[in-house]
Coordinates of C-alpha atoms and ligand atoms in Angstrom, one line a residue:
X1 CA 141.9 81.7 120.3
X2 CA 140.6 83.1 117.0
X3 CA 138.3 85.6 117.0
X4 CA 135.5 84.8 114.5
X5 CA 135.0 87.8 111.6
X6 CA 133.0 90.5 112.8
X7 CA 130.7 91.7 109.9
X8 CA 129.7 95.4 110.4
X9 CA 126.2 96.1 110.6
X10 CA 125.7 92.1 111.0
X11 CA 124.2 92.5 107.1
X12 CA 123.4 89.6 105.7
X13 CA 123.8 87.9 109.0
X14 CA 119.9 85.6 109.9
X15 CA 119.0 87.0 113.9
X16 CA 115.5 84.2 113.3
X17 CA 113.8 82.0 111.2
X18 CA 111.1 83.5 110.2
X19 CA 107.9 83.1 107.6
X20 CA 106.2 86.6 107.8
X21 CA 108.0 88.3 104.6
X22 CA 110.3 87.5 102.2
X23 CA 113.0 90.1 99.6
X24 CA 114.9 89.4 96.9
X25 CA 116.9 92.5 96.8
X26 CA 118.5 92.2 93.1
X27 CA 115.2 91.2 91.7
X28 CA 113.1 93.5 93.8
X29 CA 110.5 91.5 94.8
X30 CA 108.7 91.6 98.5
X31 CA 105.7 89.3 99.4
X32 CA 104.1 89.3 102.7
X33 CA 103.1 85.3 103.5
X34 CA 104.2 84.1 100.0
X35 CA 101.6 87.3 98.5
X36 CA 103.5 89.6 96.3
X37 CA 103.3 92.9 97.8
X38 CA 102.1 94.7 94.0
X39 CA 98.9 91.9 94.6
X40 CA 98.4 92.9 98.0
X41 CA 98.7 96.6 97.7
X42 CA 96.0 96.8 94.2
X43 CA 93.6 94.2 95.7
X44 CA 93.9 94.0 99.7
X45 CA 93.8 96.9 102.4
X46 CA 95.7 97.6 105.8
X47 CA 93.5 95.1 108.5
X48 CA 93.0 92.6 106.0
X49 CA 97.1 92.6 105.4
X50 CA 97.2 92.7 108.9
X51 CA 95.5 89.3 110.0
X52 CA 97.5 87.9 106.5
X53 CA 100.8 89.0 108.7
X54 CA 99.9 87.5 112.0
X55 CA 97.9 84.3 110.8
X56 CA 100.0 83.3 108.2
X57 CA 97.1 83.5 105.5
X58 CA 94.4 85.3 104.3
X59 CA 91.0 85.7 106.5
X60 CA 87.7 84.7 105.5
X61 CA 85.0 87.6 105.3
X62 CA 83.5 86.7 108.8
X63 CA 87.4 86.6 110.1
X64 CA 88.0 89.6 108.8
X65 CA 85.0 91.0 110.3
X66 CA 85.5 89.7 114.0
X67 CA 88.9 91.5 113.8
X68 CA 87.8 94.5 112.6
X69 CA 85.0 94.7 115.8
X70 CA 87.8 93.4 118.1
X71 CA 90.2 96.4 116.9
X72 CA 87.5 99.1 117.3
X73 CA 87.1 99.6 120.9
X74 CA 90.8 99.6 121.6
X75 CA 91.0 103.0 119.1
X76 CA 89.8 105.2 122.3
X77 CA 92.2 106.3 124.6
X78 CA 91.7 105.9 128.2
X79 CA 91.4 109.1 130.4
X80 CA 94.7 108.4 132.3
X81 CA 96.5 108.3 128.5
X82 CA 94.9 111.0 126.9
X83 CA 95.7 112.5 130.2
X84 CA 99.7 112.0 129.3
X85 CA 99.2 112.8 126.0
X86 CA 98.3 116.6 127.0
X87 CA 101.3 116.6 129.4
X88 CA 103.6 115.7 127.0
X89 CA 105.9 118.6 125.3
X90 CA 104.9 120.3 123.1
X91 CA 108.5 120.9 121.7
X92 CA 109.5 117.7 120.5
X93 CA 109.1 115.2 117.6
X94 CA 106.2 112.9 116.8
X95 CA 107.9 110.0 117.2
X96 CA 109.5 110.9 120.7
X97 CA 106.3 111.8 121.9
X98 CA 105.0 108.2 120.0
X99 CA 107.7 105.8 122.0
X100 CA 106.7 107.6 125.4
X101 CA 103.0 107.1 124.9
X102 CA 103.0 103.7 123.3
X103 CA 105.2 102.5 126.7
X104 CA 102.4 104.3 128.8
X105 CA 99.8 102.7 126.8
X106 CA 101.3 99.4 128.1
X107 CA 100.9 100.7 132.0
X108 CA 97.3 101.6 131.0
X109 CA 96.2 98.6 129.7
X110 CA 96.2 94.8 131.5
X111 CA 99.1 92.6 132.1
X112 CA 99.9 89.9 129.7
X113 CA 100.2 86.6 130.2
X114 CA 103.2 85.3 127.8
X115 CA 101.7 81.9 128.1
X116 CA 98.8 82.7 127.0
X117 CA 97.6 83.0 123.0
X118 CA 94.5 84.7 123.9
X119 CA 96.3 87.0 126.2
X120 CA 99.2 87.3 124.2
X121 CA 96.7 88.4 121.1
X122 CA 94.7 90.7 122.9
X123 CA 97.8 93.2 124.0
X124 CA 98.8 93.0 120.0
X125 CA 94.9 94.2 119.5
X126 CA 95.2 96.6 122.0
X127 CA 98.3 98.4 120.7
X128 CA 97.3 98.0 116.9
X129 CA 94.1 99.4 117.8
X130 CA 95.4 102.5 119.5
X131 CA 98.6 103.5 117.6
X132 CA 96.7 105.6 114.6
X133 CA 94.4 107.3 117.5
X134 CA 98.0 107.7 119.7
X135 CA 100.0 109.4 116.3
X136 CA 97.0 111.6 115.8
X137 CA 96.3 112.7 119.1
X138 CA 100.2 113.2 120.0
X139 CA 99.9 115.7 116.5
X140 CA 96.7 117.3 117.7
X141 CA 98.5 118.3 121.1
X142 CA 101.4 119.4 119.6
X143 CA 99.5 122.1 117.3
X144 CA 97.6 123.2 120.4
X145 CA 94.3 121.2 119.1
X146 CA 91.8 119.0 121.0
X147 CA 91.7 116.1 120.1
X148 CA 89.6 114.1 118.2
X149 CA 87.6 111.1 119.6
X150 CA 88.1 107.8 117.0
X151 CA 85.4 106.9 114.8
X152 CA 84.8 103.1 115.3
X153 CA 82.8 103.1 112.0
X154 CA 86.1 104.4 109.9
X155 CA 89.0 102.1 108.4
X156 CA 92.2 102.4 110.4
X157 CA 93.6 104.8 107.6
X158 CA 90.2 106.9 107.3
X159 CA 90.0 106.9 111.6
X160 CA 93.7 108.3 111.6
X161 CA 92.8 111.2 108.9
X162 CA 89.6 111.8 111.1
X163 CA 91.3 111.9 114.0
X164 CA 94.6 114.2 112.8
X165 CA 92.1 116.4 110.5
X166 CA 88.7 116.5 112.4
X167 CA 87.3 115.9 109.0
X168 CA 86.0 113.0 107.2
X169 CA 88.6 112.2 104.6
X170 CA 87.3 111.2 100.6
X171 CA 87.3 108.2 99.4
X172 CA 90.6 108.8 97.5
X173 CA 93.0 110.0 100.1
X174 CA 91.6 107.1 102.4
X175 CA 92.5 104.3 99.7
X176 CA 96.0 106.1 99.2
X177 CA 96.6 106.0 102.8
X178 CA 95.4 102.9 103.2
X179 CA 97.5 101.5 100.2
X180 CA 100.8 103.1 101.6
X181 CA 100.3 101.3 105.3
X182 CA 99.9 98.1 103.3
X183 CA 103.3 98.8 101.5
X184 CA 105.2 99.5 105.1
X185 CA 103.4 97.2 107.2
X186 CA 106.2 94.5 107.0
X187 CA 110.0 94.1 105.7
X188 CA 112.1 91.0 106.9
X189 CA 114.5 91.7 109.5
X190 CA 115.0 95.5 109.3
X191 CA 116.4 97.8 112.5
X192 CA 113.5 97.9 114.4
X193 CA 111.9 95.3 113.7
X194 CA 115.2 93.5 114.9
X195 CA 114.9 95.9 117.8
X196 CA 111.3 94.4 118.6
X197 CA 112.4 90.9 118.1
X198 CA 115.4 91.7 121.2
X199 CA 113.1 93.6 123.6
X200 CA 110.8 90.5 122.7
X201 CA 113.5 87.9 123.6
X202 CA 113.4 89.0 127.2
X203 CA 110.0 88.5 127.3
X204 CA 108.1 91.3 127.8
X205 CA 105.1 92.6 126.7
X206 CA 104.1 94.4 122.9
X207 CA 103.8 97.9 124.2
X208 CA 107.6 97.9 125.4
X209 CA 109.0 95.7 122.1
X210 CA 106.8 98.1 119.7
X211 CA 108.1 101.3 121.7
X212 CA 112.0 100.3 121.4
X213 CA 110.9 99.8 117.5
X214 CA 109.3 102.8 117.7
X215 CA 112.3 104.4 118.6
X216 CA 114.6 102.6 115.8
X217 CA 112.6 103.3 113.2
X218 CA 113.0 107.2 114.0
X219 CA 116.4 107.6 112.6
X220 CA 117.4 109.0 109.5
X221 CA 118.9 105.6 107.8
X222 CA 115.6 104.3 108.5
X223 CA 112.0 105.5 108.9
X224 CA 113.2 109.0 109.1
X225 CA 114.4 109.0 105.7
X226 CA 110.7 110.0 104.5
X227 CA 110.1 113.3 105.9
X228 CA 114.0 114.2 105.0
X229 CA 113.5 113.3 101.4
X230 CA 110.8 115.7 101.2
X231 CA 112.9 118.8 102.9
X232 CA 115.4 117.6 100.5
X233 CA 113.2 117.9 97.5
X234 CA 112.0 121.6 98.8
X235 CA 115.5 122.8 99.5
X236 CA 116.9 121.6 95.9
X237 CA 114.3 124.3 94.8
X238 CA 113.2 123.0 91.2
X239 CA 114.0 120.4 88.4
X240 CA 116.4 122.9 86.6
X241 CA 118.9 122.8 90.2
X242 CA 119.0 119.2 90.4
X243 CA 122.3 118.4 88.5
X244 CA 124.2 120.9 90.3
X245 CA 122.8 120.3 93.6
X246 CA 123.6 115.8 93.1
X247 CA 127.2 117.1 92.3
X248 CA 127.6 119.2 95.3
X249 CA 126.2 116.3 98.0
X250 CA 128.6 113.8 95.7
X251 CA 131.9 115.6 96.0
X252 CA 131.3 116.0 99.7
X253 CA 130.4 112.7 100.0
X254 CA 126.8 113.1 101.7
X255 CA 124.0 110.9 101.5
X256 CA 121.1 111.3 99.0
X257 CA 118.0 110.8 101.1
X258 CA 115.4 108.1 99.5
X259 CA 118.1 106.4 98.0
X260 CA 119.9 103.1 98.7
X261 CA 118.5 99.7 101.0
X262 CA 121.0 97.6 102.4
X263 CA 118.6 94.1 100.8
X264 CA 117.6 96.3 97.3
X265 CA 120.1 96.6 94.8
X266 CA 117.5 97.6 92.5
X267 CA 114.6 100.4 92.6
X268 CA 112.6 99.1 96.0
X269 CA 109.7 97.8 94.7
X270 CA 107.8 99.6 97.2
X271 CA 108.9 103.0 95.5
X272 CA 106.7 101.4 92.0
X273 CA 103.8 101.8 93.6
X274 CA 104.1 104.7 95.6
X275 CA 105.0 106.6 92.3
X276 CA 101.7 104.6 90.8
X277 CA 99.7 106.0 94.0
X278 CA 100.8 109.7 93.7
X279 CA 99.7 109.7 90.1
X280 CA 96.4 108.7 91.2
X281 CA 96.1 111.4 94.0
X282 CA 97.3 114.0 91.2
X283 CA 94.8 113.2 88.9
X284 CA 92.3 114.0 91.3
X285 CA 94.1 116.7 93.8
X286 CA 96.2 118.6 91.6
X287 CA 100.0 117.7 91.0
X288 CA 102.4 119.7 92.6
X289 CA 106.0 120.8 91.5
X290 CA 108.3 118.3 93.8
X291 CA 107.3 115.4 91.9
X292 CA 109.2 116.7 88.9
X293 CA 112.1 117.7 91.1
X294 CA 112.0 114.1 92.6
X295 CA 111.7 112.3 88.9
X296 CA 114.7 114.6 87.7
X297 CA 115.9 113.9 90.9
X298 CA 115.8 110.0 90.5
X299 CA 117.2 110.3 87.0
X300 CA 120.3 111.5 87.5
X301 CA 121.2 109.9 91.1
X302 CA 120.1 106.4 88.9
X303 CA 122.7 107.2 86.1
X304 CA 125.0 108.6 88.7
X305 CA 124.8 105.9 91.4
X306 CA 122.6 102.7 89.4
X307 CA 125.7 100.9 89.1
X308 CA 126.2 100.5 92.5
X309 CA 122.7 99.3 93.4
X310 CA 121.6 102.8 94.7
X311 CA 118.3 102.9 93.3
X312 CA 114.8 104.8 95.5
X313 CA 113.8 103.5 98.2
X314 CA 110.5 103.2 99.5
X315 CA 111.1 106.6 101.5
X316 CA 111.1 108.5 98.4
X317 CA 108.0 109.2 97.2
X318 CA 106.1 108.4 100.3
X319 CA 106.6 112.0 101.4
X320 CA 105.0 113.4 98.4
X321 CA 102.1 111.7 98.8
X322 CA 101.5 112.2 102.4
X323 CA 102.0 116.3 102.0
X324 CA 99.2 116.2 98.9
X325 CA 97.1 114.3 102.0
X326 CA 97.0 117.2 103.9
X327 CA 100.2 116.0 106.2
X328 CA 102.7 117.4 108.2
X329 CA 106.2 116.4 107.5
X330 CA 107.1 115.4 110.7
X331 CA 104.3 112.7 111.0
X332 CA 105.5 110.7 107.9
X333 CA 107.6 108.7 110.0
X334 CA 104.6 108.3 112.6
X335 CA 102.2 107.2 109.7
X336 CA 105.2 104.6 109.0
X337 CA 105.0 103.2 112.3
X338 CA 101.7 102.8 112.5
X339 CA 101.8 100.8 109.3
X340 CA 105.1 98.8 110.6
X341 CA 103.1 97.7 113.9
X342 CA 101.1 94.9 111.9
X343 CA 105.5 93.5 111.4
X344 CA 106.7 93.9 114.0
X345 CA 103.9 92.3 116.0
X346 CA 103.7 89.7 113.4
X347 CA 107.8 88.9 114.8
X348 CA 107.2 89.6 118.5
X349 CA 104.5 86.7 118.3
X350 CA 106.8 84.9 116.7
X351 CA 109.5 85.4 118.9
X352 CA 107.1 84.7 121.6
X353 CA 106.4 81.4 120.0
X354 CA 109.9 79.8 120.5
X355 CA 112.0 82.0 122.0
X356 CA 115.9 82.5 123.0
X357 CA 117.0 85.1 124.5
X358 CA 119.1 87.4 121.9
X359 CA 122.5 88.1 123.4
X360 CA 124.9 88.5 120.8
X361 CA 129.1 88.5 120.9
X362 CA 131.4 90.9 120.5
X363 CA 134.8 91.1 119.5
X364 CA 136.8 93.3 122.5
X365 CA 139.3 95.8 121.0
X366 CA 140.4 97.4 125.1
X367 CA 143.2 97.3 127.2
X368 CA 143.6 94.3 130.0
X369 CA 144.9 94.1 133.3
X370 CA 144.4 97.6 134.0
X371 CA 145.0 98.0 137.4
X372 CA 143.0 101.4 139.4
X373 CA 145.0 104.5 140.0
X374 CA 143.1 105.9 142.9
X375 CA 142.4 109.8 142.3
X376 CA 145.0 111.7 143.8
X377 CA 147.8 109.7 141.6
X378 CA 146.5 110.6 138.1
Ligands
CMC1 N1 123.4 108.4 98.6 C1 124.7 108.4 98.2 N2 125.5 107.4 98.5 C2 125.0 106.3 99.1 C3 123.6 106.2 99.5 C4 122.9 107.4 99.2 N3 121.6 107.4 99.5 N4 123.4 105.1 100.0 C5 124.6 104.4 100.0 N5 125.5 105.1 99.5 C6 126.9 104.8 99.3 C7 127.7 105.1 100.6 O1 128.2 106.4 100.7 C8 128.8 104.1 100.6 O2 129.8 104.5 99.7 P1 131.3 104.2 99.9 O3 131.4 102.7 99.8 O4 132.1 104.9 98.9 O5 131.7 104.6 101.3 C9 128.1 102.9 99.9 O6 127.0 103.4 99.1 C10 127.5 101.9 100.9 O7 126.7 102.6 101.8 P2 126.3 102.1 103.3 O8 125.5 103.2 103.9 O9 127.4 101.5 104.0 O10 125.4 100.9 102.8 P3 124.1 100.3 103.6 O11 123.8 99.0 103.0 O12 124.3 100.4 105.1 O13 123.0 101.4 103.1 C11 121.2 102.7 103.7 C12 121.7 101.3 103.4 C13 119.7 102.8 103.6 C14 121.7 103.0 105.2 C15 121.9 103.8 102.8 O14 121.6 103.5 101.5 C16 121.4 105.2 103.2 O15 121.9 105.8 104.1 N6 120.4 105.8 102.4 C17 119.9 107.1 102.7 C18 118.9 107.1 103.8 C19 117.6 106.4 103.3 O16 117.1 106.7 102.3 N7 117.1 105.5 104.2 C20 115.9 104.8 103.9 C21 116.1 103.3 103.8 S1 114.7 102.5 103.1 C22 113.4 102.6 104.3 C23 113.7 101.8 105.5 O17 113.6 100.6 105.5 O18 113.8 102.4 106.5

C-alpha cells in the first residue's frame, strides 16, 4: 500500500470550505467577507466587524443596534464566575487563567441546543460578551485589584480599558484599541482557529471550542509572538545595537520574533496599519524609543531575510501600541483573543452548519508485532 505524502504542518493543506476571510499571502491582501481589511479597519469598528464575520454582510444601523443591547448584559460576570476568577492563581499567565475561565463560563451559563440557531447564537453572544470583562478581571486578580464591574454604556474596546484600568479611557486610545481588535478579529484557517473548528466537529458547545483556541493561540509561533516581540525590542537596548544583535540570533539560528507568516510572503498587511495606528497614538501620547529600535529593527531583518518572504507580521507592532495604552505585556496576547473570538465563532457556526467530524490520518513510523515481555524478563 502507498502511503500518501505527509506534508508537515499540513500547510497549504484546506481542513473546510469556508467564506468568513480570505489572504493572498504574496500580495498581502486580507478581507473579511469580501471587505478589504485597510477599509474595515479606517471606516468600521470591532461589533460592527463582528456581525460582518458571523452574517456574512454588513448590519443595518437598527441591526447593529439590537446586537449591541444583546451583547451588553452578557459583559457581567455571574457570582459563581467571578467567584473562580478570585480562586484562580495568582502565579500564572493571562491566558492560562483565560482558557480555565472561558471553559467555566460554559458551566455557568445554559446548555446549548446544537439544533437550534437561536440557541446556537445566544452561547456565541454569551461568550463574546464576556471575554473583554473575563481578560480584565483575570488581570485585575492577578495584580491583587478588585475588579471592575462592566460598563454596558462603553464599546467592547472602551468597557475592556474600563474594566483593566478602572478609568474611563479617551477617545484616542479607545479608537486604537478598537481598530487593533478589528485587525485580529479573523485570519483563514490559522492554529486555533483550526483548533476551534476540531473541538467544534465533535459538537460541543462555544465556551469549550473557544477555550481549546484559547489555548493555541497562547504559543509563541502564534498569538504569543506579540508580547515576545516587545521583550525583544527592550532587551536589544536601542537602534544603535540592532545590527549586531540580528547577527548574533542569525548565526545561531534563532527566530526573530514579529517576523515571518506561514500565508505572507510579504510585509502582513496587518503590520501597515498597526504602524499607521502607533503614529497616531504618538502624535498624541508621546512617542517612545522602541519604535525606532523596531523600524531599525525591520530594516535590517527585511534586507537580511526579504528574500525569503520574512517580512513583519502583524505581532510586531501590536505590542508597541498596546504598552503606550497603558498595557501589561502579558495581556497582549489576551487582548488578541478577545479580538480573535468574533473568527473563531464566525468558523464554529460554520462548522456547526454542516459538520464532519475532523479525524485526520497519520502515517505510522513504530515497530509491529511487538509481543509483551512481562516485568520480571526485561
Ligand atoms: N526569524 C528568522 N528566521 C525565520 C523566521 C523568523 N522570524 N521565520 C521563519 N524563519 C526561517 C526559519 O528559520 C526557516 O529557515 P530554514 O529553512 O533555514 O530552516 C524558514 O524560515 C522557514 O521557517 P518555518 O518556521 O518552517 O516556516 P513557517 O511557515 O512555519 O513560519 C512562523 C511561520 C510564523 C511559525 C515563523 O515565521 C516564525 O516562527 N516566526 C516568529 C514567530 C512569530 O512572529 N509568530 C507570529 C506569527 S503572525 C501572528 C499569528 O498569526 O499568530
Amino acid at each position: 500500500m502507498t502511503h500518501p505524502e505527509l506534508i508537515p504542518g499540513l500547510a497549504g493543506i484546506p481542513a473546510a470550505e469556508s467564506s468568513i476571510s480570505f489572504i493572498n499571502g504574496l500580495e498581502g491582501l486580507l478581507s473579511y467577507r469580501g471587505i478589504r481589511i485597510e477599509e474595515l479597519s479606517a471606516q468600521s469598528h470591532y461589533e460592527e466587524v463582528c456581525w460582518l464575520l458571523w452574517n456574512g454582510e454588513l448590519p443595518t444601523q437598527a441591526q447593529l443596534d439590537q446586537f449591541k443591547l444583546r451583547l451588553r448584559p452578557h459583559r457581567e460576570l455571574n457570582a459563581d464566575l467571578k467567584k473562580f476568577v478570585r480562586g484562580l492563581p495568582q502565579s500564572g499567565h493571562p491566558m492560562e487563567a483565560l482558557q480555565a475561565s472561558m471553559a467555566t463560563l460554559g458551566m455557568v451559563s445554559p446548555g446549548v441546543d446544537l439544533k437550534s440557531a437561536d440557541s446556537r447564537l445566544d452561547a456565541c453572544e454569551r461568550v463574546l460578551g464576556a471575554m473583554g470583562t473575563l481578560i480584565a478581571s483575570c488581570e485585575r486578580h492577578r495584580q491583587g485589584l478588585d475588579l471592575v464591574e462592566p460598563d454596558p454604556e462603553l464599546s467592547v474596546a472602551a468597557n475592556f480599558l474600563y474594566c483593566l484600568n478602572g478609568e474611563r479611557p479617551d477617545e484616542i486610545k479607545t479608537r486604537v484599541l478598537d481598530c487593533a481588535l478589528v485587525l485580529h478579529a479573523e485570519h483563514t484557517m490559522n492554529a486555533s482557529t483550526f483548533a476551534c473548528r476540531v473541538v467544534a466537529s465533535t459538537e460541543t458547545s462555544p465556551y469549550t471550542a473557544v477555550s481549546a483556541a484559547v489555548g493555541s493561540l497562547f504559543g509563541p509561533l502564534h498569538g504569543g509572538a506579540n508580547e515576545r516581540v516587545l521583550r525583544q525590542l527592550e532587551s536589544i537596548g536601542g537602534k544603535e545595537n540592532v545590527e549586531a544583535w540580528v547577527d548574533k540570533k542569525m548565526a545561531a539560528k534563532e527566530k526573530i520574533m514579529g517576523f515571518g507568516h506561514r500565508v505572507y510572503k510579504t510585509k502582513d498587511p496587518r503590520a501597515h496599519d498597526l504602524q499607521k495606528l502607533a503614529g497616531q497614538l504618538f502624535e498624541t501620547h508621546g512617542s517612545t524609543p522602541l519604535y525606532d529600535t523596531a523600524l531599525e529593527l525591520e530594516r535590517i531583518v527585511t534586507d537580511r531575510l526579504g528574500d525569503r518572504g520574512i517580512y513583519p507580521n502583524v505581532d510586531f507592532f501590536s505590542g508597541i501600541v498596546y504598552q503606550k495604552l497603558g498595557i501589561p505585556t502579558d495581556v497582549f496576547t489576551p487582548i488578541f483573543a478577545l479580538s480573535r473570538t468574533a473568527g473563531w465563532l464566525a468558523h464554529w457556526m460554520e462548522q456547526m452548519e454542516d459538520n464532519k467530524l475532523f479525524r485526520p490520518g497519520q502515517i505510522y513510523t513504530g515497530r509491529k508485532d511487538v509481543h509483551y515481555v512481562p516485568m520480571a524478563q526485561r
